[in-house]
Amino acid sequence: MREDCCFYWHSFEANGWHGGRCTMLLSRLRFQQLRTLSTQAPGLSQLDNSTGFLSQVPYRKHPGILHLKLIRLPQKAHNAVQVLLKERSIRQLEDRVTALKNYLWSRKRPAEESDLRAQAAELERKTKTYMASIPEEDVSIQEEKVRNIVLKTLRKNTYHWQPLSYTDELCLVYLAARFDGGFAAVTRALQEIRQRVPDFNPQTLLDFGSGVGSVTWAAHAIWGDRIGEYMCVDSSASMNKLSELVMKGGTETGDMHVSEVYFRQFLPLSPKVQYDLVVSAFSLNELSSMAERQKTIQTLWRKTGAFLVLVENGTKEGHQLLMEARETVLHVQDKQIWDHRPPHMFAPNSQQQCEKFSFLILSRNFVGEADAHWPRVISPVLRRPRHVHCHMCCADGQIYHDVITARRHGRDLYRCARNSEWGDRLPALVPFRNSDSEEIASGGKSTAT
């Protein structure tokens, strides 16, 4: 099983795919960061046409292209949100929505005590080295100065994480700020399963940190009534109440648009109760420590019957949260395991909104695909005269950069690369360092309207 994986950012635009053009150009800084992180590809040898797709489809429709459609909120969900926001007037709603979006986007994980101690020790060492060069009559005064400098520096540079307490009003602000973007991000992640495993039809779903119900709406939009049970778990009673109101069309007396939805404030206790699909979207950063996150991930994995889907912000913090989760599932021993099937990495509003996100999908069973080893395009393809720049996550888990030309790689691979987009998989043979087949995928940009 491949253990070193990477993330990609995938892009939707408001009007769907933009053919050969990517409207979001890779910034110079982003390009430099990828150049720093990536190494020269180990030599894309040639196109992988083992399935014979070249005789069936043109280059612009090669099987690595996702062909995802524009994501829109279900009309009933959109109408329900409008009803709730109109009935419950909130002062300065637009400003509060913007502030909450910015806060959630920039939010970091709580600092670990062990990390703080290590930082304090290093700061103390450096400060003492500096202070030793300054004559000081009283050693106790010097030690006091060192202590004060260390404490001041830590207070200044340490992120002060605080738990969010969702009141009824803050829940409405969250609904206006995150419902559409959350729906788009989760839909994009679930479509990865739907497209690559079309025979998978989940009958039960567990949504941890269900919030305003974006996961339930997204799953129902994809699988419809084939899902017979939705278990929504959120510690906030206000969130559960609001989520139910949205499903009732914004009124207490309305009928549930999605049937068989159950709300809980705590995860089900029995480790033997499993769900076909388990999802946690934008929730891991609400947990107060790495130990708590690890415990929660292990619990979610125990309850996973087929797929575990994790979605977080498309930031460095979101990346780290998913890498922690991946490490927990793959390498941290769980003493309560009873399902011994090994994990496999399956894949790394009234206004328009672009959503940058990261996601991770783990499966209980290996999904045998002939193209599972194809590298993933992790940034906009830079098309230049007679050559194409591609940054890819390959099956050995590393990020590689290759300049693809018709002369060096063959006309078929060059044309496929030129017609590929951010997030697609490139049908290429790559000499990997190992033959494992796991894959991690991380988010990108989705557009919800």
GROMACS .gro file of C-alpha atoms in nm:
model
  449
    1MET     CA    1   0.000   0.000   0.000
    2ARG     CA    2   0.139   0.337  -0.092
    3GLU     CA    3   0.191   0.549   0.217
    4ASP     CA    4   0.329   0.883   0.094
    5CYS     CA    5   0.053   1.083  -0.069
    6CYS     CA    6  -0.010   1.439  -0.174
    7PHE     CA    7  -0.296   1.672  -0.240
    8TYR     CA    8  -0.437   1.842  -0.545
    9TRP     CA    9  -0.656   2.146  -0.579
   10HIS     CA   10  -0.938   2.108  -0.829
   11SER     CA   11  -1.115   2.394  -1.005
   12PHE     CA   12  -1.471   2.455  -1.113
   13GLU     CA   13  -1.584   2.782  -1.261
   14ALA     CA   14  -1.925   2.947  -1.252
   15ASN     CA   15  -2.005   2.856  -1.610
   16GLY     CA   16  -1.865   2.502  -1.594
   17TRP     CA   17  -1.541   2.394  -1.757
   18HIS     CA   18  -1.363   2.654  -1.965
   19GLY     CA   19  -1.229   2.414  -2.225
   20GLY     CA   20  -0.860   2.471  -2.280
   21ARG     CA   21  -0.846   2.787  -2.071
   22CYS     CA   22  -0.812   2.803  -1.696
   23THR     CA   23  -0.955   3.130  -1.571
   24MET     CA   24  -0.758   3.115  -1.249
   25LEU     CA   25  -0.395   3.156  -1.353
   26LEU     CA   26  -0.129   3.004  -1.134
   27SER     CA   27   0.031   3.291  -0.947
   28ARG     CA   28   0.406   3.333  -0.950
   29LEU     CA   29   0.421   3.255  -0.580
   30ARG     CA   30   0.211   2.941  -0.616
   31PHE     CA   31   0.424   2.825  -0.908
   32GLN     CA   32   0.743   2.883  -0.708
   33GLN     CA   33   0.597   2.688  -0.415
   34LEU     CA   34   0.518   2.394  -0.641
   35ARG     CA   35   0.864   2.412  -0.796
   36THR     CA   36   1.009   2.397  -0.444
   37LEU     CA   37   0.793   2.104  -0.336
   38SER     CA   38   0.819   1.905  -0.656
   39THR     CA   39   1.102   1.720  -0.819
   40GLN     CA   40   1.158   1.642  -1.183
   41ALA     CA   41   0.923   1.362  -1.283
   42PRO     CA   42   1.088   1.022  -1.296
   43GLY     CA   43   1.028   1.023  -1.669
   44LEU     CA   44   0.676   0.994  -1.807
   45SER     CA   45   0.754   0.722  -2.054
   46GLN     CA   46   0.446   0.708  -2.275
   47LEU     CA   47   0.069   0.715  -2.287
   48ASP     CA   48  -0.106   0.432  -2.107
   49ASN     CA   49  -0.351   0.304  -2.366
   50SER     CA   50  -0.396  -0.038  -2.207
   51THR     CA   51  -0.775   0.008  -2.211
   52GLY     CA   52  -0.772   0.105  -2.578
   53PHE     CA   53  -0.945   0.437  -2.523
   54LEU     CA   54  -0.761   0.612  -2.809
   55SER     CA   55  -0.968   0.423  -3.064
   56GLN     CA   56  -1.292   0.517  -2.890
   57VAL     CA   57  -1.268   0.881  -2.776
   58PRO     CA   58  -1.080   1.197  -2.881
   59TYR     CA   59  -0.797   1.337  -2.670
   60ARG     CA   60  -1.023   1.598  -2.510
   61LYS     CA   61  -1.237   1.316  -2.367
   62HIS     CA   62  -0.967   1.080  -2.243
   63PRO     CA   63  -1.080   0.872  -1.940
   64GLY     CA   64  -0.869   1.071  -1.693
   65ILE     CA   65  -1.093   1.376  -1.737
   66LEU     CA   66  -1.359   1.402  -1.467
   67HIS     CA   67  -1.635   1.568  -1.675
   68LEU     CA   68  -1.795   1.724  -1.368
   69LYS     CA   69  -2.094   1.949  -1.417
   70LEU     CA   70  -2.171   2.282  -1.256
   71ILE     CA   71  -2.285   2.232  -0.899
   72ARG     CA   72  -2.603   2.407  -0.791
   73LEU     CA   73  -2.787   2.405  -0.463
   74PRO     CA   74  -3.115   2.213  -0.483
   75GLN     CA   75  -3.393   2.466  -0.534
   76LYS     CA   76  -3.575   2.353  -0.220
   77ALA     CA   77  -3.265   2.409  -0.011
   78HIS     CA   78  -3.210   2.751  -0.166
   79ASN     CA   79  -3.571   2.851  -0.099
   80ALA     CA   80  -3.556   2.729   0.260
   81VAL     CA   81  -3.246   2.937   0.331
   82GLN     CA   82  -3.414   3.245   0.183
   83VAL     CA   83  -3.721   3.193   0.403
   84LEU     CA   84  -3.515   3.157   0.719
   85LEU     CA   85  -3.296   3.461   0.652
   86LYS     CA   86  -3.594   3.681   0.568
   87GLU     CA   87  -3.800   3.577   0.869
   88ARG     CA   88  -3.520   3.622   1.119
   89SER     CA   89  -3.371   3.962   1.061
   90ILE     CA   90  -3.005   3.983   1.159
   91ARG     CA   91  -2.835   4.319   1.183
   92GLN     CA   92  -2.531   4.370   0.959
   93LEU     CA   93  -2.570   4.018   0.818
   94GLU     CA   94  -2.344   4.076   0.519
   95ASP     CA   95  -2.059   4.207   0.734
   96ARG     CA   96  -2.097   3.922   0.982
   97VAL     CA   97  -2.101   3.666   0.703
   98THR     CA   98  -1.776   3.806   0.562
   99ALA     CA   99  -1.615   3.813   0.906
  100LEU     CA  100  -1.714   3.454   0.981
  101LYS     CA  101  -1.589   3.331   0.644
  102ASN     CA  102  -1.253   3.498   0.699
  103TYR     CA  103  -1.228   3.364   1.053
  104LEU     CA  104  -1.307   3.005   0.955
  105TRP     CA  105  -1.071   3.022   0.658
  106SER     CA  106  -0.777   3.149   0.865
  107ARG     CA  107  -0.847   2.930   1.169
  108LYS     CA  108  -0.561   2.710   1.284
  109ARG     CA  109  -0.534   2.400   1.495
  110PRO     CA  110  -0.495   2.446   1.871
  111ALA     CA  111  -0.131   2.443   1.979
  112GLU     CA  112  -0.013   2.122   2.143
  113GLU     CA  113   0.150   2.150   2.485
  114SER     CA  114   0.448   1.942   2.372
  115ASP     CA  115   0.505   2.178   2.078
  116LEU     CA  116   0.486   2.483   2.304
  117ARG     CA  117   0.741   2.333   2.542
  118ALA     CA  118   0.978   2.256   2.257
  119GLN     CA  119   0.942   2.609   2.119
  120ALA     CA  120   0.999   2.757   2.464
  121ALA     CA  121   1.315   2.550   2.513
  122GLU     CA  122   1.454   2.657   2.175
  123LEU     CA  123   1.369   3.023   2.240
  124GLU     CA  124   1.532   3.004   2.581
  125ARG     CA  125   1.848   2.856   2.433
  126LYS     CA  126   1.876   3.124   2.166
  127THR     CA  127   1.796   3.405   2.409
  128LYS     CA  128   2.054   3.287   2.662
  129THR     CA  129   2.315   3.269   2.388
  130TYR     CA  130   2.239   3.627   2.294
  131MET     CA  131   2.222   3.751   2.653
  132ALA     CA  132   2.556   3.590   2.734
  133SER     CA  133   2.724   3.846   2.511
  134ILE     CA  134   2.576   4.132   2.716
  135PRO     CA  135   2.748   4.210   3.050
  136GLU     CA  136   2.505   4.170   3.339
  137GLU     CA  137   2.588   4.211   3.705
  138ASP     CA  138   2.307   4.002   3.851
  139VAL     CA  139   2.247   3.653   3.709
  140SER     CA  140   1.892   3.648   3.849
  141ILE     CA  141   1.808   3.966   3.656
  142GLN     CA  142   1.939   3.808   3.337
  143GLU     CA  143   1.730   3.493   3.391
  144GLU     CA  144   1.421   3.705   3.453
  145LYS     CA  145   1.480   3.891   3.127
  146VAL     CA  146   1.519   3.562   2.939
  147ARG     CA  147   1.195   3.432   3.089
  148ASN     CA  148   1.005   3.747   2.997
  149ILE     CA  149   1.138   3.744   2.639
  150VAL     CA  150   1.041   3.379   2.593
  151LEU     CA  151   0.689   3.430   2.731
  152LYS     CA  152   0.633   3.746   2.527
  153THR     CA  153   0.750   3.578   2.207
  154LEU     CA  154   0.531   3.273   2.264
  155ARG     CA  155   0.223   3.487   2.334
  156LYS     CA  156   0.286   3.685   2.017
  157ASN     CA  157   0.349   3.390   1.785
  158THR     CA  158   0.111   3.126   1.923
  159TYR     CA  159  -0.235   3.093   1.771
  160HIS     CA  160  -0.493   3.127   2.047
  161TRP     CA  161  -0.752   2.869   1.950
  162GLN     CA  162  -1.095   2.891   2.108
  163PRO     CA  163  -1.398   2.666   2.065
  164LEU     CA  164  -1.689   2.815   1.876
  165SER     CA  165  -2.017   2.836   2.065
  166TYR     CA  166  -2.300   2.836   1.813
  167THR     CA  167  -2.599   3.037   1.931
  168ASP     CA  168  -2.920   3.043   1.727
  169GLU     CA  169  -2.812   3.368   1.564
  170LEU     CA  170  -2.458   3.254   1.487
  171CYS     CA  171  -2.602   2.939   1.329
  172LEU     CA  172  -2.800   3.156   1.088
  173VAL     CA  173  -2.489   3.356   1.003
  174TYR     CA  174  -2.307   3.027   0.943
  175LEU     CA  175  -2.593   2.912   0.719
  176ALA     CA  176  -2.561   3.224   0.506
  177ALA     CA  177  -2.181   3.201   0.500
  178ARG     CA  178  -2.109   2.831   0.448
  179PHE     CA  179  -2.412   2.634   0.333
  180ASP     CA  180  -2.357   2.671  -0.041
  181GLY     CA  181  -1.978   2.639  -0.032
  182GLY     CA  182  -1.996   2.338   0.198
  183PHE     CA  183  -2.252   2.175  -0.030
  184ALA     CA  184  -2.030   2.231  -0.335
  185ALA     CA  185  -1.716   2.095  -0.169
  186VAL     CA  186  -1.887   1.781  -0.035
  187THR     CA  187  -2.063   1.721  -0.367
  188ARG     CA  188  -1.728   1.738  -0.547
  189ALA     CA  189  -1.578   1.482  -0.308
  190LEU     CA  190  -1.874   1.245  -0.331
  191GLN     CA  191  -1.878   1.270  -0.710
  192GLU     CA  192  -1.529   1.121  -0.710
  193ILE     CA  193  -1.683   0.804  -0.565
  194ARG     CA  194  -1.991   0.819  -0.786
  195GLN     CA  195  -1.791   0.849  -1.106
  196ARG     CA  196  -1.520   0.596  -1.029
  197VAL     CA  197  -1.741   0.338  -0.850
  198PRO     CA  198  -2.081   0.373  -1.023
  199ASP     CA  199  -2.211   0.051  -0.867
  200PHE     CA  200  -2.168   0.186  -0.514
  201ASN     CA  201  -2.510   0.281  -0.373
  202PRO     CA  202  -2.490   0.358   0.000
  203GLN     CA  203  -2.791   0.272   0.211
  204THR     CA  204  -2.671   0.439   0.532
  205LEU     CA  205  -2.476   0.760   0.595
  206LEU     CA  206  -2.313   0.905   0.907
  207ASP     CA  207  -2.237   1.278   0.905
  208PHE     CA  208  -2.004   1.387   1.185
  209GLY     CA  209  -2.020   1.760   1.256
  210SER     CA  210  -2.330   1.783   1.040
  211GLY     CA  211  -2.382   2.157   1.097
  212VAL     CA  212  -2.654   2.294   0.870
  213GLY     CA  213  -2.693   1.970   0.672
  214SER     CA  214  -2.477   2.028   0.364
  215VAL     CA  215  -2.364   1.664   0.357
  216THR     CA  216  -2.719   1.527   0.367
  217TRP     CA  217  -2.828   1.753   0.081
  218ALA     CA  218  -2.518   1.666  -0.124
  219ALA     CA  219  -2.554   1.289  -0.073
  220HIS     CA  220  -2.926   1.301  -0.148
  221ALA     CA  221  -2.859   1.498  -0.468
  222ILE     CA  222  -2.626   1.218  -0.586
  223TRP     CA  223  -2.789   0.897  -0.458
  224GLY     CA  224  -3.145   1.011  -0.389
  225ASP     CA  225  -3.376   0.780  -0.195
  226ARG     CA  226  -3.134   0.489  -0.219
  227ILE     CA  227  -2.990   0.614   0.110
  228GLY     CA  228  -3.237   0.492   0.370
  229GLU     CA  229  -3.079   0.642   0.683
  230TYR     CA  230  -2.894   0.966   0.755
  231MET     CA  231  -2.738   0.991   1.101
  232CYS     CA  232  -2.644   1.358   1.159
  233VAL     CA  233  -2.421   1.419   1.459
  234ASP     CA  234  -2.346   1.771   1.584
  235SER     CA  235  -2.273   1.880   1.939
  236SER     CA  236  -2.472   2.202   1.886
  237ALA     CA  237  -2.845   2.162   1.948
  238SER     CA  238  -2.899   2.494   1.767
  239MET     CA  239  -2.727   2.357   1.455
  240ASN     CA  240  -2.937   2.041   1.459
  241LYS     CA  241  -3.256   2.244   1.494
  242LEU     CA  242  -3.160   2.476   1.208
  243SER     CA  243  -3.060   2.185   0.984
  244GLU     CA  244  -3.400   2.026   1.040
  245LEU     CA  245  -3.573   2.356   0.960
  246VAL     CA  246  -3.386   2.380   0.629
  247MET     CA  247  -3.500   2.028   0.539
  248LYS     CA  248  -3.858   2.131   0.623
  249GLY     CA  249  -3.846   2.425   0.386
  250GLY     CA  250  -3.777   2.684   0.654
  251THR     CA  251  -4.092   2.626   0.860
  252GLU     CA  252  -4.169   2.416   1.167
  253THR     CA  253  -4.477   2.260   1.004
  254GLY     CA  254  -4.317   2.170   0.671
  255ASP     CA  255  -4.253   1.816   0.554
  256MET     CA  256  -3.899   1.683   0.551
  257HIS     CA  257  -3.754   1.701   0.201
  258VAL     CA  258  -3.514   1.418   0.290
  259SER     CA  259  -3.670   1.132   0.483
  260GLU     CA  260  -3.514   0.911   0.750
  261VAL     CA  261  -3.285   1.182   0.887
  262TYR     CA  262  -3.191   1.151   1.254
  263PHE     CA  263  -3.016   1.414   1.464
  264ARG     CA  264  -2.786   1.337   1.756
  265GLN     CA  265  -2.540   1.538   1.965
  266PHE     CA  266  -2.305   1.243   2.021
  267LEU     CA  267  -2.167   0.962   1.808
  268PRO     CA  268  -2.340   0.623   1.844
  269LEU     CA  269  -2.156   0.420   2.109
  270SER     CA  270  -2.156   0.070   1.961
  271PRO     CA  271  -1.839   0.008   1.755
  272LYS     CA  272  -2.021  -0.267   1.562
  273VAL     CA  273  -2.271  -0.027   1.406
  274GLN     CA  274  -2.129   0.067   1.068
  275TYR     CA  275  -2.245   0.299   0.791
  276ASP     CA  276  -2.180   0.255   0.421
  277LEU     CA  277  -2.066   0.616   0.391
  278VAL     CA  278  -1.912   0.822   0.672
  279VAL     CA  279  -1.843   1.193   0.615
  280SER     CA  280  -1.680   1.465   0.822
  281ALA     CA  281  -1.681   1.806   0.654
  282PHE     CA  282  -1.504   2.110   0.804
  283SER     CA  283  -1.527   1.960   1.155
  284LEU     CA  284  -1.183   1.835   1.259
  285ASN     CA  285  -1.063   2.183   1.351
  286GLU     CA  286  -1.343   2.209   1.605
  287LEU     CA  287  -1.167   1.947   1.820
  288SER     CA  288  -0.944   2.083   2.093
  289SER     CA  289  -0.634   1.865   2.060
  290MET     CA  290  -0.455   1.618   1.838
  291ALA     CA  291  -0.543   1.340   2.084
  292GLU     CA  292  -0.913   1.422   2.050
  293ARG     CA  293  -0.887   1.437   1.671
  294GLN     CA  294  -0.708   1.104   1.666
  295LYS     CA  295  -0.971   0.944   1.888
  296THR     CA  296  -1.251   1.083   1.670
  297ILE     CA  297  -1.091   0.965   1.345
  298GLN     CA  298  -1.047   0.616   1.487
  299THR     CA  299  -1.413   0.613   1.590
  300LEU     CA  300  -1.523   0.728   1.245
  301TRP     CA  301  -1.308   0.464   1.077
  302ARG     CA  302  -1.457   0.190   1.297
  303LYS     CA  303  -1.800   0.300   1.181
  304THR     CA  304  -1.701   0.302   0.813
  305GLY     CA  305  -1.846   0.016   0.613
  306ALA     CA  306  -1.725   0.129   0.271
  307PHE     CA  307  -1.596   0.488   0.239
  308LEU     CA  308  -1.475   0.752   0.483
  309VAL     CA  309  -1.477   1.102   0.332
  310LEU     CA  310  -1.301   1.392   0.505
  311VAL     CA  311  -1.332   1.749   0.376
  312GLU     CA  312  -1.144   2.053   0.508
  313ASN     CA  313  -1.037   2.398   0.393
  314GLY     CA  314  -0.796   2.415   0.101
  315THR     CA  315  -0.526   2.567   0.321
  316LYS     CA  316  -0.206   2.445   0.483
  317GLU     CA  317  -0.403   2.380   0.802
  318GLY     CA  318  -0.664   2.181   0.612
  319HIS     CA  319  -0.384   1.980   0.449
  320GLN     CA  320  -0.226   1.907   0.788
  321LEU     CA  321  -0.559   1.801   0.938
  322LEU     CA  322  -0.612   1.549   0.660
  323MET     CA  323  -0.255   1.422   0.681
  324GLU     CA  324  -0.306   1.368   1.055
  325ALA     CA  325  -0.624   1.173   0.980
  326ARG     CA  326  -0.451   0.967   0.713
  327GLU     CA  327  -0.164   0.886   0.949
  328THR     CA  328  -0.412   0.786   1.220
  329VAL     CA  329  -0.603   0.543   0.999
  330LEU     CA  330  -0.297   0.389   0.835
  331HIS     CA  331  -0.045   0.375   1.117
  332VAL     CA  332  -0.189   0.438   1.463
  333GLN     CA  333  -0.289   0.113   1.632
  334ASP     CA  334  -0.656   0.096   1.727
  335LYS     CA  335  -0.719  -0.135   2.024
  336GLN     CA  336  -1.091  -0.163   1.951
  337ILE     CA  337  -1.067  -0.287   1.592
  338TRP     CA  338  -1.315  -0.557   1.498
  339ASP     CA  339  -1.340  -0.496   1.123
  340HIS     CA  340  -1.000  -0.613   1.001
  341ARG     CA  341  -1.032  -0.506   0.640
  342PRO     CA  342  -0.730  -0.281   0.572
  343PRO     CA  343  -0.773   0.083   0.465
  344HIS     CA  344  -0.703   0.197   0.111
  345MET     CA  345  -0.660   0.555  -0.007
  346PHE     CA  346  -0.925   0.601  -0.275
  347ALA     CA  347  -0.863   0.963  -0.367
  348PRO     CA  348  -0.674   1.247  -0.259
  349ASN     CA  349  -2.651   3.108  -0.178
  350SER     CA  350  -2.811   3.374  -0.370
  351GLN     CA  351  -2.461   3.470  -0.479
  352GLN     CA  352  -2.206   3.271  -0.672
  353GLN     CA  353  -1.929   3.141  -0.456
  354CYS     CA  354  -1.595   2.974  -0.528
  355GLU     CA  355  -1.495   2.719  -0.267
  356LYS     CA  356  -1.136   2.613  -0.215
  357PHE     CA  357  -1.120   2.292  -0.018
  358SER     CA  358  -0.927   1.972   0.055
  359PHE     CA  359  -1.066   1.622   0.074
  360LEU     CA  360  -0.949   1.272   0.155
  361ILE     CA  361  -1.131   0.946   0.077
  362LEU     CA  362  -1.045   0.612   0.236
  363SER     CA  363  -1.213   0.286   0.144
  364ARG     CA  364  -1.252  -0.043   0.329
  365ASN     CA  365  -1.199  -0.245   0.013
  366PHE     CA  366  -0.944  -0.194  -0.260
  367VAL     CA  367  -1.114  -0.055  -0.568
  368GLY     CA  368  -0.934  -0.229  -0.852
  369GLU     CA  369  -0.908   0.014  -1.144
  370ALA     CA  370  -0.687  -0.038  -1.447
  371ASP     CA  371  -0.601   0.331  -1.432
  372ALA     CA  372  -0.541   0.353  -1.056
  373HIS     CA  373  -0.172   0.432  -1.113
  374TRP     CA  374  -0.234   0.734  -1.336
  375PRO     CA  375  -0.085   1.056  -1.194
  376ARG     CA  376  -0.315   1.336  -1.079
  377VAL     CA  377  -0.278   1.692  -1.212
  378ILE     CA  378  -0.253   1.911  -0.900
  379SER     CA  379  -0.243   2.262  -1.046
  380PRO     CA  380  -0.357   2.445  -1.360
  381VAL     CA  381  -0.188   2.302  -1.670
  382LEU     CA  382   0.045   2.564  -1.816
  383ARG     CA  383   0.011   2.542  -2.193
  384ARG     CA  384   0.299   2.686  -2.393
  385PRO     CA  385   0.396   2.663  -2.762
  386ARG     CA  386   0.488   2.298  -2.832
  387HIS     CA  387   0.515   2.205  -2.463
  388VAL     CA  388   0.302   2.173  -2.150
  389HIS     CA  389   0.398   2.215  -1.783
  390CYS     CA  390   0.229   1.962  -1.553
  391HIS     CA  391   0.259   1.930  -1.176
  392MET     CA  392   0.140   1.585  -1.077
  393CYS     CA  393   0.088   1.362  -0.777
  394CYS     CA  394   0.218   1.022  -0.882
  395ALA     CA  395   0.142   0.681  -0.740
  396ASP     CA  396   0.453   0.684  -0.520
  397GLY     CA  397   0.295   0.974  -0.331
  398GLN     CA  398   0.538   1.240  -0.449
  399ILE     CA  399   0.476   1.566  -0.634
  400TYR     CA  400   0.653   1.581  -0.970
  401HIS     CA  401   0.689   1.847  -1.237
  402ASP     CA  402   0.738   1.750  -1.598
  403VAL     CA  403   0.753   1.943  -1.925
  404ILE     CA  404   0.563   1.731  -2.175
  405THR     CA  405   0.641   1.758  -2.546
  406ALA     CA  406   0.532   1.558  -2.849
  407ARG     CA  407   0.895   1.484  -2.941
  408ARG     CA  408   0.995   1.355  -2.600
  409HIS     CA  409   0.674   1.184  -2.482
  410GLY     CA  410   0.487   1.111  -2.803
  411ARG     CA  411   0.201   1.295  -2.970
  412ASP     CA  412  -0.072   1.102  -2.788
  413LEU     CA  413   0.046   1.182  -2.435
  414TYR     CA  414   0.120   1.544  -2.533
  415ARG     CA  415  -0.232   1.594  -2.670
  416CYS     CA  416  -0.391   1.432  -2.364
  417ALA     CA  417  -0.187   1.654  -2.132
  418ARG     CA  418  -0.277   1.964  -2.331
  419ASN     CA  419  -0.647   1.878  -2.297
  420SER     CA  420  -0.630   1.799  -1.926
  421GLU     CA  421  -0.740   2.031  -1.646
  422TRP     CA  422  -0.665   2.086  -1.280
  423GLY     CA  423  -0.775   1.774  -1.092
  424ASP     CA  424  -0.784   1.534  -1.389
  425ARG     CA  425  -0.574   1.220  -1.405
  426LEU     CA  426  -0.321   1.189  -1.685
  427PRO     CA  427  -0.320   0.853  -1.871
  428ALA     CA  428   0.054   0.800  -1.848
  429LEU     CA  429   0.298   0.528  -1.751
  430VAL     CA  430   0.536   0.642  -1.477
  431PRO     CA  431   0.825   0.432  -1.338
  432PHE     CA  432   0.723   0.444  -0.970
  433ARG     CA  433   0.950   0.350  -0.685
  434ASN     CA  434   0.681   0.113  -0.556
  435SER     CA  435   0.376  -0.058  -0.700
  436ASP     CA  436   0.124   0.034  -0.436
  437SER     CA  437  -0.203   0.178  -0.547
  438GLU     CA  438  -0.340   0.412  -0.284
  439GLU     CA  439  -0.422   0.768  -0.373
  440ILE     CA  440  -0.506   1.082  -0.180
  441ALA     CA  441  -0.690   1.378  -0.326
  442SER     CA  442  -0.742   1.720  -0.188
  443GLY     CA  443  -0.996   1.962  -0.280
  444GLY     CA  444  -0.986   2.271  -0.481
  445LYS     CA  445  -1.242   2.511  -0.602
  446SER     CA  446  -1.606   2.434  -0.654
  447THR     CA  447  -1.872   2.678  -0.750
  448ALA     CA  448  -2.217   2.674  -0.595
  449THR     CA  449  -2.499   2.897  -0.702
   0.00000   0.00000   0.00000
